[in-house]
């Protein structure tokens, strides 16, 4: 079945450093969604990308969808403590179900 | 505010003792999902309802059942909880449209099995 690979599993950064997480699929994706889950919280929808090569920004967050619609990335500029959590990508399959990446946990070093 | 509500937030049960988790929504979405999430893992879809149509994931154990008596409510029944069923259970909703299926999650119920 369709799979979405997400790396890295963890990323430790100093506050103020940048953070990036990547998702890849061997098949073309119809769209990709990004969710954030704070520690102890539930996933919260961030954004959906649909078009080839699409780039969307939300303040310090930049989301990209690859030209071939097989990969996506989330980049956070100048991380803050409020960014801590796990970021998941999720691709929608032909049955409208989400295929989730494993998530990348953003950890701010003390 | 429109939202997804889950009760209880924390549930403790004994090994083998049936438990029911509830989810309600004020979003009037036609799709409701139940996910199981274990520590440091992605949510795992158990089943979903598209209106009244029930869709079970192939690898969801028979121990898990669900009911959706109306648009607003959905229940997850665990008939004989085992230690391996301890997890966060997340309810989500969506208003399914072609090419877009944003899911809105409730706060979850954390299940402990003693």
GROMACS .gro file of N, CA, C and O in nm, chain A residues 9-84:
model
  304
    9UNK      N    1   1.346   1.151   1.259
    9UNK     CA    2   1.253   1.113   1.365
    9UNK      C    3   1.253   1.219   1.475
    9UNK      O    4   1.149   1.251   1.532
   10UNK      N    5   1.373   1.270   1.502
   10UNK     CA    6   1.388   1.375   1.605
   10UNK      C    7   1.481   1.482   1.549
   10UNK      O    8   1.569   1.452   1.467
   11UNK      N    9   1.462   1.606   1.594
   11UNK     CA   10   1.559   1.709   1.564
   11UNK      C   11   1.573   1.799   1.686
   11UNK      O   12   1.474   1.858   1.734
   12UNK      N   13   1.695   1.804   1.735
   12UNK     CA   14   1.727   1.891   1.848
   12UNK      C   15   1.786   2.019   1.795
   12UNK      O   16   1.882   2.016   1.718
   13UNK      N   17   1.731   2.133   1.835
   13UNK     CA   18   1.783   2.261   1.789
   13UNK      C   19   1.794   2.356   1.907
   13UNK      O   20   1.721   2.341   2.007
   14UNK      N   21   1.884   2.452   1.893
   14UNK     CA   22   1.886   2.563   1.988
   14UNK      C   23   1.775   2.659   1.950
   14UNK      O   24   1.745   2.675   1.831
   15UNK      N   25   1.717   2.723   2.048
   15UNK     CA   26   1.615   2.823   2.016
   15UNK      C   27   1.676   2.928   1.923
   15UNK      O   28   1.786   2.977   1.946
   16UNK      N   29   1.604   2.960   1.817
   16UNK     CA   30   1.655   3.054   1.719
   16UNK      C   31   1.712   2.989   1.594
   16UNK      O   32   1.729   3.055   1.491
   17UNK      N   33   1.744   2.859   1.605
   17UNK     CA   34   1.792   2.786   1.487
   17UNK      C   35   1.673   2.741   1.402
   17UNK      O   36   1.559   2.742   1.445
   18UNK      N   37   1.704   2.702   1.279
   18UNK     CA   38   1.600   2.657   1.189
   18UNK      C   39   1.574   2.507   1.206
   18UNK      O   40   1.658   2.432   1.257
   19UNK      N   41   1.458   2.464   1.157
   19UNK     CA   42   1.416   2.324   1.167
   19UNK      C   43   1.353   2.285   1.033
   19UNK      O   44   1.280   2.364   0.972
   20UNK      N   45   1.383   2.165   0.987
   20UNK     CA   46   1.321   2.116   0.864
   20UNK      C   47   1.286   1.969   0.879
   20UNK      O   48   1.364   1.890   0.933
   21UNK      N   49   1.171   1.931   0.830
   21UNK     CA   50   1.129   1.792   0.823
   21UNK      C   51   1.086   1.761   0.681
   21UNK      O   52   1.030   1.847   0.611
   22UNK      N   53   1.112   1.637   0.637
   22UNK     CA   54   1.090   1.598   0.498
   22UNK      C   55   1.000   1.475   0.490
   22UNK      O   56   1.012   1.383   0.571
   23UNK      N   57   0.916   1.476   0.389
   23UNK     CA   58   0.832   1.360   0.362
   23UNK      C   59   0.849   1.317   0.217
   23UNK      O   60   0.857   1.402   0.127
   24UNK      N   61   0.855   1.185   0.197
   24UNK     CA   62   0.874   1.130   0.063
   24UNK      C   63   0.782   1.013   0.039
   24UNK      O   64   0.755   0.934   0.130
   25UNK      N   65   0.739   1.002  -0.085
   25UNK     CA   66   0.657   0.889  -0.126
   25UNK      C   67   0.712   0.835  -0.258
   25UNK      O   68   0.766   0.911  -0.339
   26UNK      N   69   0.695   0.706  -0.281
   26UNK     CA   70   0.738   0.647  -0.408
   26UNK      C   71   0.632   0.668  -0.516
   26UNK      O   72   0.659   0.646  -0.635
   27UNK      N   73   0.513   0.708  -0.476
   27UNK     CA   74   0.404   0.731  -0.572
   27UNK      C   75   0.362   0.877  -0.568
   27UNK      O   76   0.386   0.949  -0.471
   28UNK      N   77   0.300   0.920  -0.675
   28UNK     CA   78   0.251   1.058  -0.683
   28UNK      C   79   0.136   1.079  -0.585
   28UNK      O   80   0.046   0.995  -0.576
   29UNK      N   81   0.141   1.189  -0.515
   29UNK     CA   82   0.040   1.219  -0.414
   29UNK      C   83  -0.061   1.318  -0.469
   29UNK      O   84  -0.025   1.413  -0.538
   30UNK      N   85  -0.188   1.297  -0.435
   30UNK     CA   86  -0.291   1.394  -0.479
   30UNK      C   87  -0.280   1.522  -0.398
   30UNK      O   88  -0.300   1.633  -0.449
   31UNK      N   89  -0.248   1.507  -0.270
   31UNK     CA   90  -0.224   1.625  -0.187
   31UNK      C   91  -0.146   1.580  -0.065
   31UNK      O   92  -0.127   1.460  -0.043
   32UNK      N   93  -0.098   1.673   0.011
   32UNK     CA   94  -0.032   1.640   0.136
   32UNK      C   95  -0.075   1.742   0.241
   32UNK      O   96  -0.089   1.861   0.211
   33UNK      N   97  -0.098   1.694   0.360
   33UNK     CA   98  -0.138   1.780   0.470
   33UNK      C   99  -0.030   1.775   0.579
   33UNK      O  100   0.043   1.676   0.591
   34UNK      N  101  -0.023   1.882   0.655
   34UNK     CA  102   0.070   1.888   0.768
   34UNK      C  103  -0.009   1.917   0.896
   34UNK      O  104  -0.099   2.002   0.897
   35UNK      N  105   0.028   1.844   1.000
   35UNK     CA  106  -0.033   1.858   1.131
   35UNK      C  107   0.076   1.879   1.235
   35UNK      O  108   0.186   1.827   1.223
   36UNK      N  109   0.039   1.952   1.342
   36UNK     CA  110   0.129   1.970   1.456
   36UNK      C  111   0.062   1.911   1.578
   36UNK      O  112  -0.058   1.935   1.602
   37UNK      N  113   0.140   1.838   1.656
   37UNK     CA  114   0.089   1.782   1.781
   37UNK      C  115   0.180   1.826   1.895
   37UNK      O  116   0.296   1.784   1.901
   38UNK      N  117   0.128   1.910   1.982
   38UNK     CA  118   0.204   1.952   2.099
   38UNK      C  119   0.214   1.836   2.197
   38UNK      O  120   0.129   1.746   2.197
   39UNK      N  121   0.315   1.835   2.284
   39UNK     CA  122   0.325   1.729   2.385
   39UNK      C  123   0.198   1.719   2.467
   39UNK      O  124   0.148   1.819   2.520
   40UNK      N  125   0.140   1.597   2.474
   40UNK     CA  126   0.017   1.577   2.549
   40UNK      C  127  -0.108   1.624   2.478
   40UNK      O  128  -0.218   1.613   2.532
   41UNK      N  129  -0.093   1.675   2.357
   41UNK     CA  130  -0.207   1.730   2.283
   41UNK      C  131  -0.251   1.641   2.169
   41UNK      O  132  -0.210   1.525   2.158
   42UNK      N  133  -0.336   1.697   2.085
   42UNK     CA  134  -0.387   1.623   1.972
   42UNK      C  135  -0.339   1.688   1.842
   42UNK      O  136  -0.300   1.805   1.843
   43UNK      N  137  -0.340   1.616   1.732
   43UNK     CA  138  -0.295   1.676   1.605
   43UNK      C  139  -0.383   1.794   1.566
   43UNK      O  140  -0.505   1.787   1.576
   44UNK      N  141  -0.319   1.899   1.519
   44UNK     CA  142  -0.389   2.018   1.472
   44UNK      C  143  -0.348   2.044   1.328
   44UNK      O  144  -0.229   2.049   1.298
   45UNK      N  145  -0.445   2.058   1.243
   45UNK     CA  146  -0.420   2.081   1.101
   45UNK      C  147  -0.346   2.214   1.081
   45UNK      O  148  -0.384   2.317   1.139
   46UNK      N  149  -0.240   2.210   1.001
   46UNK     CA  150  -0.166   2.331   0.969
   46UNK      C  151  -0.199   2.380   0.828
   46UNK      O  152  -0.233   2.497   0.808
   47UNK      N  153  -0.185   2.289   0.730
   47UNK     CA  154  -0.200   2.333   0.592
   47UNK      C  155  -0.217   2.213   0.500
   47UNK      O  156  -0.184   2.101   0.537
   48UNK      N  157  -0.270   2.238   0.382
   48UNK     CA  158  -0.280   2.137   0.278
   48UNK      C  159  -0.215   2.192   0.151
   48UNK      O  160  -0.237   2.307   0.113
   49UNK      N  161  -0.136   2.107   0.085
   49UNK     CA  162  -0.073   2.142  -0.042
   49UNK      C  163  -0.130   2.051  -0.149
   49UNK      O  164  -0.143   1.929  -0.128
   50UNK      N  165  -0.163   2.110  -0.263
   50UNK     CA  166  -0.230   2.034  -0.368
   50UNK      C  167  -0.155   2.042  -0.502
   50UNK      O  168  -0.148   1.945  -0.576
   51UNK      N  169  -0.099   2.158  -0.531
   51UNK     CA  170  -0.042   2.182  -0.664
   51UNK      C  171   0.107   2.147  -0.669
   51UNK      O  172   0.182   2.170  -0.572
   52UNK      N  173   0.150   2.099  -0.782
   52UNK     CA  174   0.291   2.070  -0.807
   52UNK      C  175   0.375   2.195  -0.786
   52UNK      O  176   0.341   2.302  -0.837
   53UNK      N  177   0.482   2.183  -0.706
   53UNK     CA  178   0.571   2.296  -0.683
   53UNK      C  179   0.518   2.402  -0.589
   53UNK      O  180   0.580   2.507  -0.571
   54UNK      N  181   0.406   2.374  -0.526
   54UNK     CA  182   0.342   2.475  -0.441
   54UNK      C  183   0.428   2.508  -0.320
   54UNK      O  184   0.490   2.422  -0.260
   55UNK      N  185   0.431   2.637  -0.287
   55UNK     CA  186   0.499   2.685  -0.167
   55UNK      C  187   0.401   2.774  -0.092
   55UNK      O  188   0.342   2.865  -0.150
   56UNK      N  189   0.382   2.744   0.035
   56UNK     CA  190   0.294   2.827   0.118
   56UNK      C  191   0.367   2.865   0.246
   56UNK      O  192   0.448   2.787   0.297
   57UNK      N  193   0.337   2.985   0.294
   57UNK     CA  194   0.401   3.033   0.415
   57UNK      C  195   0.297   3.069   0.519
   57UNK      O  196   0.191   3.124   0.488
   58UNK      N  197   0.332   3.038   0.644
   58UNK     CA  198   0.254   3.081   0.759
   58UNK      C  199   0.355   3.138   0.859
   58UNK      O  200   0.420   3.063   0.931
   59UNK      N  201   0.369   3.268   0.857
   59UNK     CA  202   0.466   3.336   0.945
   59UNK      C  203   0.604   3.273   0.927
   59UNK      O  204   0.663   3.283   0.821
   60UNK      N  205   0.657   3.205   1.027
   60UNK     CA  206   0.791   3.148   1.017
   60UNK      C  207   0.793   3.008   0.956
   60UNK      O  208   0.899   2.948   0.942
   61UNK      N  209   0.678   2.955   0.919
   61UNK     CA  210   0.669   2.821   0.863
   61UNK      C  211   0.656   2.829   0.711
   61UNK      O  212   0.573   2.906   0.660
   62UNK      N  213   0.736   2.750   0.641
   62UNK     CA  214   0.730   2.742   0.495
   62UNK      C  215   0.707   2.597   0.456
   62UNK      O  216   0.783   2.508   0.498
   63UNK      N  217   0.604   2.575   0.378
   63UNK     CA  218   0.566   2.441   0.332
   63UNK      C  219   0.588   2.433   0.182
   63UNK      O  220   0.553   2.524   0.108
   64UNK      N  221   0.647   2.321   0.138
   64UNK     CA  222   0.671   2.302  -0.004
   64UNK      C  223   0.618   2.166  -0.049
   64UNK      O  224   0.627   2.068   0.025
   65UNK      N  225   0.570   2.162  -0.172
   65UNK     CA  226   0.528   2.037  -0.236
   65UNK      C  227   0.612   2.023  -0.361
   65UNK      O  228   0.621   2.116  -0.442
   66UNK      N  229   0.675   1.908  -0.378
   66UNK     CA  230   0.767   1.890  -0.488
   66UNK      C  231   0.702   1.896  -0.625
   66UNK      O  232   0.581   1.874  -0.639
   67UNK      N  233   0.787   1.921  -0.724
   67UNK     CA  234   0.737   1.931  -0.861
   67UNK      C  235   0.669   1.802  -0.907
   67UNK      O  236   0.570   1.805  -0.981
   68UNK      N  237   0.724   1.690  -0.866
   68UNK     CA  238   0.668   1.560  -0.903
   68UNK      C  239   0.557   1.515  -0.808
   68UNK      O  240   0.500   1.406  -0.826
   69UNK      N  241   0.526   1.597  -0.710
   69UNK     CA  242   0.423   1.565  -0.609
   69UNK      C  243   0.453   1.433  -0.539
   69UNK      O  244   0.363   1.354  -0.509
   70UNK      N  245   0.583   1.410  -0.513
   70UNK     CA  246   0.623   1.291  -0.440
   70UNK      C  247   0.692   1.326  -0.309
   70UNK      O  248   0.727   1.237  -0.231
   71UNK      N  249   0.718   1.453  -0.287
   71UNK     CA  250   0.784   1.490  -0.164
   71UNK      C  251   0.735   1.625  -0.117
   71UNK      O  252   0.680   1.705  -0.194
   72UNK      N  253   0.757   1.648   0.012
   72UNK     CA  254   0.713   1.773   0.073
   72UNK      C  255   0.805   1.804   0.190
   72UNK      O  256   0.871   1.714   0.245
   73UNK      N  257   0.811   1.931   0.225
   73UNK     CA  258   0.892   1.969   0.339
   73UNK      C  259   0.824   2.081   0.418
   73UNK      O  260   0.741   2.155   0.364
   74UNK      N  261   0.861   2.086   0.545
   74UNK     CA  262   0.818   2.194   0.633
   74UNK      C  263   0.945   2.253   0.694
   74UNK      O  264   1.026   2.180   0.751
   75UNK      N  265   0.961   2.383   0.679
   75UNK     CA  266   1.078   2.453   0.731
   75UNK      C  267   1.031   2.559   0.829
   75UNK      O  268   0.942   2.638   0.796
   76UNK      N  269   1.091   2.559   0.947
   76UNK     CA  270   1.060   2.662   1.046
   76UNK      C  271   1.185   2.748   1.063
   76UNK      O  272   1.294   2.696   1.094
   77UNK      N  273   1.170   2.876   1.046
   77UNK     CA  274   1.280   2.970   1.061
   77UNK      C  275   1.283   3.022   1.205
   77UNK      O  276   1.178   3.054   1.261
   78UNK      N  277   1.401   3.026   1.262
   78UNK     CA  278   1.419   3.084   1.396
   78UNK      C  279   1.321   3.026   1.497
   78UNK      O  280   1.230   3.095   1.544
   79UNK      N  281   1.341   2.899   1.530
   79UNK     CA  282   1.247   2.829   1.617
   79UNK      C  283   1.230   2.900   1.751
   79UNK      O  284   1.322   2.965   1.804
   80UNK      N  285   1.109   2.885   1.803
   80UNK     CA  286   1.075   2.937   1.935
   80UNK      C  287   1.022   2.822   2.020
   80UNK      O  288   0.985   2.717   1.967
   81UNK      N  289   1.016   2.844   2.151
   81UNK     CA  290   0.971   2.736   2.240
   81UNK      C  291   0.828   2.693   2.207
   81UNK      O  292   0.791   2.578   2.229
   82UNK      N  293   0.751   2.783   2.151
   82UNK     CA  294   0.612   2.747   2.115
   82UNK      C  295   0.605   2.652   1.995
   82UNK      O  296   0.499   2.597   1.966
   83UNK      N  297   0.718   2.633   1.928
   83UNK     CA  298   0.720   2.542   1.813
   83UNK      C  299   0.739   2.396   1.853
   83UNK      O  300   0.724   2.306   1.770
   84UNK      N  301   0.771   2.374   1.980
   84UNK     CA  302   0.797   2.237   2.027
   84UNK      C  303   0.676   2.147   2.002
   84UNK      O  304   0.562   2.187   2.024
   0.00000   0.00000   0.00000
